[in-house]
């Protein structure tokens, strides 16, 4: 049972680290291409951390923006679960 819990923590970490980064970057790229933003705003949307550029640039409320926000929350939860594993490993090594 403990091995299952550790496995869930590890998989949540990799899902948030690789899957979250790639998925949200592709969504932002899609929005840049859809709205045909100039290069300065496009770079702002694509590369400003924590989706700040996206939220400041895209004002439209659509199903795609709702999906983007849902994915942000989903990957945040996955990151939180994955961080429990990192904390566990830190405390495990500290106790040895």
Short mmCIF file of N, CA, C and O in Angstrom, two decimals:
data_model
loop_
_atom_site.label_atom_id
_atom_site.label_comp_id
_atom_site.label_asym_id
_atom_site.label_seq_id
_atom_site.Cartn_x
_atom_site.Cartn_y
_atom_site.Cartn_z
N UNK A 1 0.82 -1.19 0.00
CA UNK A 1 0.00 0.00 0.00
C UNK A 1 0.87 1.27 0.00
O UNK A 1 0.57 2.22 -0.70
N UNK A 2 1.94 1.21 0.78
CA UNK A 2 2.86 2.35 0.84
C UNK A 2 3.55 2.56 -0.51
O UNK A 2 3.76 3.70 -0.93
N UNK A 3 3.89 1.45 -1.18
CA UNK A 3 4.51 1.56 -2.50
C UNK A 3 3.56 2.20 -3.50
O UNK A 3 3.98 2.96 -4.38
N UNK A 4 2.26 1.92 -3.39
CA UNK A 4 1.26 2.52 -4.27
C UNK A 4 1.21 4.03 -4.04
O UNK A 4 1.14 4.81 -5.00
N UNK A 5 1.25 4.44 -2.80
CA UNK A 5 1.21 5.86 -2.48
C UNK A 5 2.44 6.58 -3.03
O UNK A 5 2.32 7.65 -3.64
N UNK A 6 3.61 6.00 -2.87
CA UNK A 6 4.84 6.59 -3.41
C UNK A 6 4.77 6.63 -4.93
O UNK A 6 5.18 7.62 -5.56
N UNK A 7 4.23 5.60 -5.55
CA UNK A 7 4.08 5.57 -7.01
C UNK A 7 3.14 6.69 -7.49
O UNK A 7 3.42 7.35 -8.50
N UNK A 8 2.07 6.92 -6.77
CA UNK A 8 1.15 8.01 -7.12
C UNK A 8 1.86 9.36 -7.01
O UNK A 8 1.72 10.22 -7.89
N UNK A 9 2.65 9.55 -5.97
CA UNK A 9 3.38 10.80 -5.80
C UNK A 9 4.37 11.01 -6.96
O UNK A 9 4.47 12.11 -7.50
N UNK A 10 5.09 9.96 -7.33
CA UNK A 10 6.07 10.07 -8.41
C UNK A 10 5.39 10.37 -9.74
O UNK A 10 5.82 11.25 -10.49
N UNK A 11 4.31 9.66 -10.04
CA UNK A 11 3.60 9.89 -11.29
C UNK A 11 2.97 11.28 -11.33
O UNK A 11 2.97 11.95 -12.38
N UNK A 12 2.45 11.75 -10.22
CA UNK A 12 1.88 13.10 -10.18
C UNK A 12 2.96 14.14 -10.43
O UNK A 12 2.72 15.14 -11.13
N UNK A 13 4.15 13.91 -9.91
CA UNK A 13 5.24 14.84 -10.14
C UNK A 13 5.61 14.90 -11.62
O UNK A 13 5.74 15.98 -12.19
N UNK A 14 5.74 13.75 -12.26
CA UNK A 14 6.13 13.75 -13.68
C UNK A 14 5.01 14.28 -14.57
O UNK A 14 5.27 14.95 -15.58
N UNK A 15 3.78 13.99 -14.21
CA UNK A 15 2.65 14.52 -14.99
C UNK A 15 2.63 16.04 -14.92
O UNK A 15 2.44 16.72 -15.93
N UNK A 16 2.83 16.58 -13.74
CA UNK A 16 2.81 18.04 -13.61
C UNK A 16 4.06 18.67 -14.22
O UNK A 16 3.97 19.73 -14.85
N UNK A 17 5.21 18.04 -14.08
CA UNK A 17 6.46 18.62 -14.56
C UNK A 17 6.54 18.63 -16.09
O UNK A 17 6.83 19.65 -16.69
N UNK A 18 6.25 17.50 -16.71
CA UNK A 18 6.35 17.41 -18.17
C UNK A 18 5.00 17.70 -18.83
O UNK A 18 4.89 18.55 -19.71
N UNK A 19 3.97 17.01 -18.41
CA UNK A 19 2.66 17.16 -19.03
C UNK A 19 2.08 18.55 -18.87
O UNK A 19 1.54 19.13 -19.81
N UNK A 20 2.20 19.11 -17.70
CA UNK A 20 1.65 20.44 -17.45
C UNK A 20 2.36 21.51 -18.23
O UNK A 20 1.73 22.37 -18.85
N UNK A 21 3.67 21.45 -18.24
CA UNK A 21 4.44 22.46 -18.97
C UNK A 21 4.14 22.43 -20.45
O UNK A 21 3.87 23.46 -21.07
N UNK A 22 4.19 21.25 -21.04
CA UNK A 22 3.97 21.12 -22.48
C UNK A 22 2.53 21.46 -22.86
O UNK A 22 2.27 22.20 -23.82
N UNK A 23 1.57 20.95 -22.10
CA UNK A 23 0.16 21.19 -22.42
C UNK A 23 -0.19 22.67 -22.34
O UNK A 23 -0.82 23.21 -23.26
N UNK A 24 0.21 23.34 -21.28
CA UNK A 24 -0.13 24.75 -21.14
C UNK A 24 0.61 25.62 -22.15
O UNK A 24 0.06 26.60 -22.65
N UNK A 25 1.84 25.25 -22.50
CA UNK A 25 2.56 25.99 -23.53
C UNK A 25 1.88 25.83 -24.89
O UNK A 25 1.74 26.80 -25.65
N UNK A 26 1.41 24.62 -25.20
CA UNK A 26 0.71 24.40 -26.46
C UNK A 26 -0.61 25.17 -26.50
O UNK A 26 -1.00 25.71 -27.54
N UNK A 27 -1.32 25.23 -25.38
CA UNK A 27 -2.55 26.02 -25.32
C UNK A 27 -2.27 27.49 -25.56
O UNK A 27 -2.99 28.16 -26.29
N UNK A 28 -1.21 28.02 -24.94
CA UNK A 28 -0.88 29.43 -25.15
C UNK A 28 -0.47 29.68 -26.59
O UNK A 28 -0.83 30.71 -27.18
N UNK A 29 0.26 28.74 -27.20
CA UNK A 29 0.63 28.87 -28.61
C UNK A 29 -0.62 28.87 -29.49
O UNK A 29 -0.72 29.65 -30.45
N UNK A 30 -1.58 28.02 -29.17
CA UNK A 30 -2.84 27.99 -29.91
C UNK A 30 -3.56 29.34 -29.84
O UNK A 30 -4.05 29.85 -30.85
N UNK A 31 -3.61 29.92 -28.66
CA UNK A 31 -4.27 31.22 -28.51
C UNK A 31 -3.53 32.32 -29.26
O UNK A 31 -4.15 33.21 -29.83
N UNK A 32 -2.20 32.28 -29.26
CA UNK A 32 -1.43 33.27 -30.01
C UNK A 32 -1.74 33.17 -31.50
O UNK A 32 -1.94 34.18 -32.17
N UNK A 33 -1.81 31.95 -32.02
CA UNK A 33 -2.11 31.77 -33.43
C UNK A 33 -3.56 32.10 -33.75
O UNK A 33 -3.86 32.66 -34.81
N UNK A 34 -4.48 31.78 -32.83
CA UNK A 34 -5.89 32.03 -33.07
C UNK A 34 -6.18 33.53 -33.12
O UNK A 34 -6.93 34.00 -33.98
N UNK A 35 -5.61 34.30 -32.20
CA UNK A 35 -5.89 35.73 -32.13
C UNK A 35 -4.92 36.56 -32.97
O UNK A 35 -5.03 37.78 -33.00
N UNK A 36 -3.95 35.91 -33.61
CA UNK A 36 -2.97 36.58 -34.48
C UNK A 36 -2.35 37.80 -33.78
O UNK A 36 -2.39 38.93 -34.29
N UNK A 37 -1.78 37.55 -32.63
CA UNK A 37 -1.15 38.62 -31.86
C UNK A 37 0.17 39.04 -32.49
O UNK A 37 0.84 38.23 -33.15
N UNK A 38 0.56 40.30 -32.30
CA UNK A 38 1.86 40.72 -32.80
C UNK A 38 2.96 40.03 -31.99
O UNK A 38 2.70 39.46 -30.93
N UNK A 39 4.19 40.09 -32.49
CA UNK A 39 5.24 39.28 -31.89
C UNK A 39 5.53 39.66 -30.44
O UNK A 39 5.85 38.79 -29.63
N UNK A 40 5.41 40.92 -30.07
CA UNK A 40 5.69 41.32 -28.69
C UNK A 40 4.66 40.75 -27.73
O UNK A 40 5.01 40.19 -26.68
N UNK A 41 3.38 40.85 -28.08
CA UNK A 41 2.33 40.27 -27.23
C UNK A 41 2.41 38.75 -27.25
O UNK A 41 2.14 38.10 -26.23
N UNK A 42 2.77 38.17 -28.39
CA UNK A 42 2.89 36.72 -28.49
C UNK A 42 3.98 36.20 -27.56
O UNK A 42 3.78 35.21 -26.84
N UNK A 43 5.12 36.86 -27.55
CA UNK A 43 6.19 36.46 -26.64
C UNK A 43 5.78 36.66 -25.19
O UNK A 43 6.13 35.85 -24.33
N UNK A 44 5.04 37.72 -24.93
CA UNK A 44 4.54 37.98 -23.58
C UNK A 44 3.61 36.85 -23.12
O UNK A 44 3.73 36.36 -22.01
N UNK A 45 2.70 36.43 -24.01
CA UNK A 45 1.76 35.35 -23.66
C UNK A 45 2.50 34.04 -23.50
O UNK A 45 2.23 33.27 -22.57
N UNK A 46 3.45 33.76 -24.36
CA UNK A 46 4.10 32.45 -24.35
C UNK A 46 5.09 32.25 -23.21
O UNK A 46 5.16 31.16 -22.64
N UNK A 47 5.84 33.29 -22.87
CA UNK A 47 6.98 33.05 -22.00
C UNK A 47 6.94 33.72 -20.63
O UNK A 47 7.85 33.51 -19.83
N UNK A 48 5.93 34.49 -20.32
CA UNK A 48 5.83 35.04 -18.97
C UNK A 48 5.33 33.93 -18.05
O UNK A 48 4.33 33.27 -18.35
N UNK A 49 6.01 33.69 -16.95
CA UNK A 49 5.65 32.57 -16.08
C UNK A 49 4.26 32.71 -15.44
O UNK A 49 3.71 33.80 -15.34
N UNK A 50 3.75 31.60 -15.00
CA UNK A 50 2.49 31.50 -14.27
C UNK A 50 1.29 31.99 -15.07
O UNK A 50 0.29 32.40 -14.49
N UNK A 51 1.38 31.96 -16.38
CA UNK A 51 0.29 32.35 -17.28
C UNK A 51 -0.16 33.78 -17.09
O UNK A 51 -1.28 34.14 -17.46
N UNK A 52 0.69 34.62 -16.51
CA UNK A 52 0.32 36.01 -16.29
C UNK A 52 0.09 36.72 -17.62
O UNK A 52 -0.87 37.47 -17.77
N UNK A 53 0.97 36.46 -18.58
CA UNK A 53 0.81 37.08 -19.90
C UNK A 53 -0.48 36.67 -20.57
O UNK A 53 -1.15 37.47 -21.22
N UNK A 54 -0.86 35.42 -20.40
CA UNK A 54 -2.11 34.93 -20.97
C UNK A 54 -3.30 35.65 -20.35
O UNK A 54 -4.18 36.14 -21.05
N UNK A 55 -3.33 35.71 -19.04
CA UNK A 55 -4.47 36.31 -18.36
C UNK A 55 -4.57 37.81 -18.60
O UNK A 55 -5.67 38.37 -18.60
N UNK A 56 -3.44 38.49 -18.81
CA UNK A 56 -3.48 39.93 -19.06
C UNK A 56 -3.82 40.26 -20.51
O UNK A 56 -4.32 41.35 -20.79
N UNK A 57 -3.58 39.32 -21.43
CA UNK A 57 -3.79 39.59 -22.85
C UNK A 57 -5.13 39.09 -23.35
O UNK A 57 -5.83 39.80 -24.08
N UNK A 58 -5.52 37.89 -22.99
CA UNK A 58 -6.74 37.28 -23.50
C UNK A 58 -7.89 37.62 -22.56
O UNK A 58 -7.91 37.19 -21.41
N UNK A 59 -8.86 38.38 -23.04
CA UNK A 59 -9.99 38.79 -22.20
C UNK A 59 -11.25 37.99 -22.49
O UNK A 59 -12.20 38.02 -21.72
N UNK A 60 -11.29 37.30 -23.60
CA UNK A 60 -12.50 36.61 -24.04
C UNK A 60 -12.83 35.43 -23.12
O UNK A 60 -11.95 34.67 -22.74
N UNK A 61 -14.08 35.30 -22.77
CA UNK A 61 -14.55 34.16 -21.99
C UNK A 61 -15.15 33.14 -22.95
O UNK A 61 -16.21 33.36 -23.52
N UNK A 62 -14.45 32.05 -23.16
CA UNK A 62 -14.93 31.00 -24.06
C UNK A 62 -14.68 29.65 -23.40
O UNK A 62 -14.12 29.56 -22.31
N UNK A 63 -15.09 28.60 -24.07
CA UNK A 63 -14.87 27.26 -23.53
C UNK A 63 -13.39 26.93 -23.48
O UNK A 63 -12.94 26.21 -22.60
N UNK A 64 -12.62 27.48 -24.42
CA UNK A 64 -11.19 27.22 -24.43
C UNK A 64 -10.48 27.90 -23.26
O UNK A 64 -9.58 27.32 -22.66
N UNK A 65 -10.88 29.12 -22.93
CA UNK A 65 -10.26 29.77 -21.77
C UNK A 65 -10.69 29.08 -20.48
O UNK A 65 -9.90 28.98 -19.55
N UNK A 66 -11.93 28.58 -20.45
CA UNK A 66 -12.38 27.82 -19.28
C UNK A 66 -11.57 26.54 -19.16
O UNK A 66 -11.15 26.17 -18.05
N UNK A 67 -11.32 25.87 -20.28
CA UNK A 67 -10.52 24.64 -20.27
C UNK A 67 -9.09 24.94 -19.83
O UNK A 67 -8.49 24.17 -19.07
N UNK A 68 -8.54 26.05 -20.29
CA UNK A 68 -7.18 26.43 -19.88
C UNK A 68 -7.11 26.64 -18.37
O UNK A 68 -6.20 26.14 -17.71
N UNK A 69 -8.07 27.34 -17.82
CA UNK A 69 -8.09 27.58 -16.37
C UNK A 69 -8.28 26.28 -15.60
O UNK A 69 -7.68 26.08 -14.54
N UNK A 70 -9.11 25.39 -16.13
CA UNK A 70 -9.31 24.09 -15.50
C UNK A 70 -8.01 23.29 -15.49
O UNK A 70 -7.65 22.68 -14.48
N UNK A 71 -7.28 23.32 -16.62
CA UNK A 71 -6.00 22.60 -16.69
C UNK A 71 -4.96 23.20 -15.74
O UNK A 71 -4.16 22.47 -15.15
N UNK A 72 -4.96 24.51 -15.59
CA UNK A 72 -4.05 25.15 -14.64
C UNK A 72 -4.31 24.63 -13.23
O UNK A 72 -3.39 24.27 -12.50
N UNK A 73 -5.57 24.58 -12.85
CA UNK A 73 -5.93 24.07 -11.51
C UNK A 73 -5.58 22.59 -11.38
O UNK A 73 -5.02 22.16 -10.37
N UNK A 74 -5.86 21.81 -12.42
CA UNK A 74 -5.56 20.38 -12.40
C UNK A 74 -4.06 20.13 -12.25
O UNK A 74 -3.63 19.30 -11.42
N UNK A 75 -3.25 20.85 -13.00
CA UNK A 75 -1.80 20.67 -12.90
C UNK A 75 -1.25 21.24 -11.59
O UNK A 75 -0.25 20.75 -11.08
N UNK A 76 -1.91 22.25 -11.04
CA UNK A 76 -1.49 22.73 -9.72
C UNK A 76 -1.72 21.65 -8.66
O UNK A 76 -0.85 21.42 -7.81
N UNK A 77 -2.87 21.01 -8.72
CA UNK A 77 -3.15 19.93 -7.76
C UNK A 77 -2.16 18.79 -7.93
O UNK A 77 -1.64 18.24 -6.95
N UNK A 78 -1.85 18.45 -9.19
CA UNK A 78 -0.87 17.41 -9.46
C UNK A 78 0.51 17.81 -8.94
O UNK A 78 1.24 16.98 -8.40
N UNK A 79 0.87 19.06 -9.10
CA UNK A 79 2.15 19.55 -8.58
C UNK A 79 2.19 19.48 -7.06
O UNK A 79 3.20 19.10 -6.47
N UNK A 80 1.08 19.82 -6.42
CA UNK A 80 1.02 19.75 -4.97
C UNK A 80 1.18 18.30 -4.49
O UNK A 80 1.94 18.04 -3.55
N UNK A 81 0.51 17.38 -5.14
CA UNK A 81 0.64 15.97 -4.77
C UNK A 81 2.06 15.48 -5.01
O UNK A 81 2.63 14.76 -4.19
N UNK A 82 2.65 15.88 -6.14
CA UNK A 82 4.04 15.51 -6.42
C UNK A 82 5.02 16.12 -5.44
O UNK A 82 6.05 15.52 -5.13
N UNK A 83 4.73 17.30 -4.93
CA UNK A 83 5.64 17.93 -3.98
C UNK A 83 5.64 17.21 -2.63
O UNK A 83 6.61 17.30 -1.88
N UNK A 84 4.59 16.49 -2.35
CA UNK A 84 4.56 15.69 -1.12
C UNK A 84 5.66 14.64 -1.17
O UNK A 84 6.33 14.37 -0.18
N UNK A 85 5.88 14.06 -2.36
CA UNK A 85 6.96 13.07 -2.51
C UNK A 85 8.32 13.72 -2.27
O UNK A 85 9.18 13.13 -1.62
N UNK A 86 8.53 14.92 -2.81
CA UNK A 86 9.80 15.61 -2.61
C UNK A 86 10.02 15.89 -1.12
O UNK A 86 11.12 15.69 -0.60
N UNK A 87 8.97 16.33 -0.45
CA UNK A 87 9.06 16.57 0.99
C UNK A 87 9.35 15.28 1.74
O UNK A 87 10.18 15.24 2.65
N UNK A 88 8.70 14.19 1.34
CA UNK A 88 8.95 12.89 1.97
C UNK A 88 10.40 12.48 1.80
O UNK A 88 11.04 12.03 2.75
N UNK A 89 10.95 12.63 0.58
CA UNK A 89 12.33 12.24 0.33
C UNK A 89 13.29 13.11 1.16
O UNK A 89 14.29 12.62 1.67
N UNK A 90 12.99 14.40 1.27
CA UNK A 90 13.84 15.28 2.06
C UNK A 90 13.83 14.86 3.53
O UNK A 90 14.88 14.79 4.16
N UNK A 91 12.65 14.57 4.06
CA UNK A 91 12.58 14.16 5.47
C UNK A 91 13.17 12.79 5.68
O UNK A 91 13.78 12.54 6.72
N UNK A 92 13.03 11.90 4.71
CA UNK A 92 13.60 10.55 4.81
C UNK A 92 15.13 10.64 4.85
O UNK A 92 15.76 9.97 5.66
N UNK A 93 15.72 11.46 4.01
CA UNK A 93 17.18 11.58 3.99
C UNK A 93 17.68 12.35 5.22
O UNK A 93 18.79 12.11 5.68
N UNK A 94 16.87 13.25 5.74
CA UNK A 94 17.27 14.02 6.89
C UNK A 94 17.31 13.15 8.15
O UNK A 94 18.09 13.39 9.05
N UNK A 95 16.44 12.15 8.19
CA UNK A 95 16.36 11.28 9.37
C UNK A 95 17.46 10.24 9.40
O UNK A 95 17.76 9.69 10.44
N UNK A 96 18.05 9.95 8.26
CA UNK A 96 19.09 8.90 8.19
C UNK A 96 20.40 9.37 8.71
O UNK A 96 20.87 10.30 8.92
#
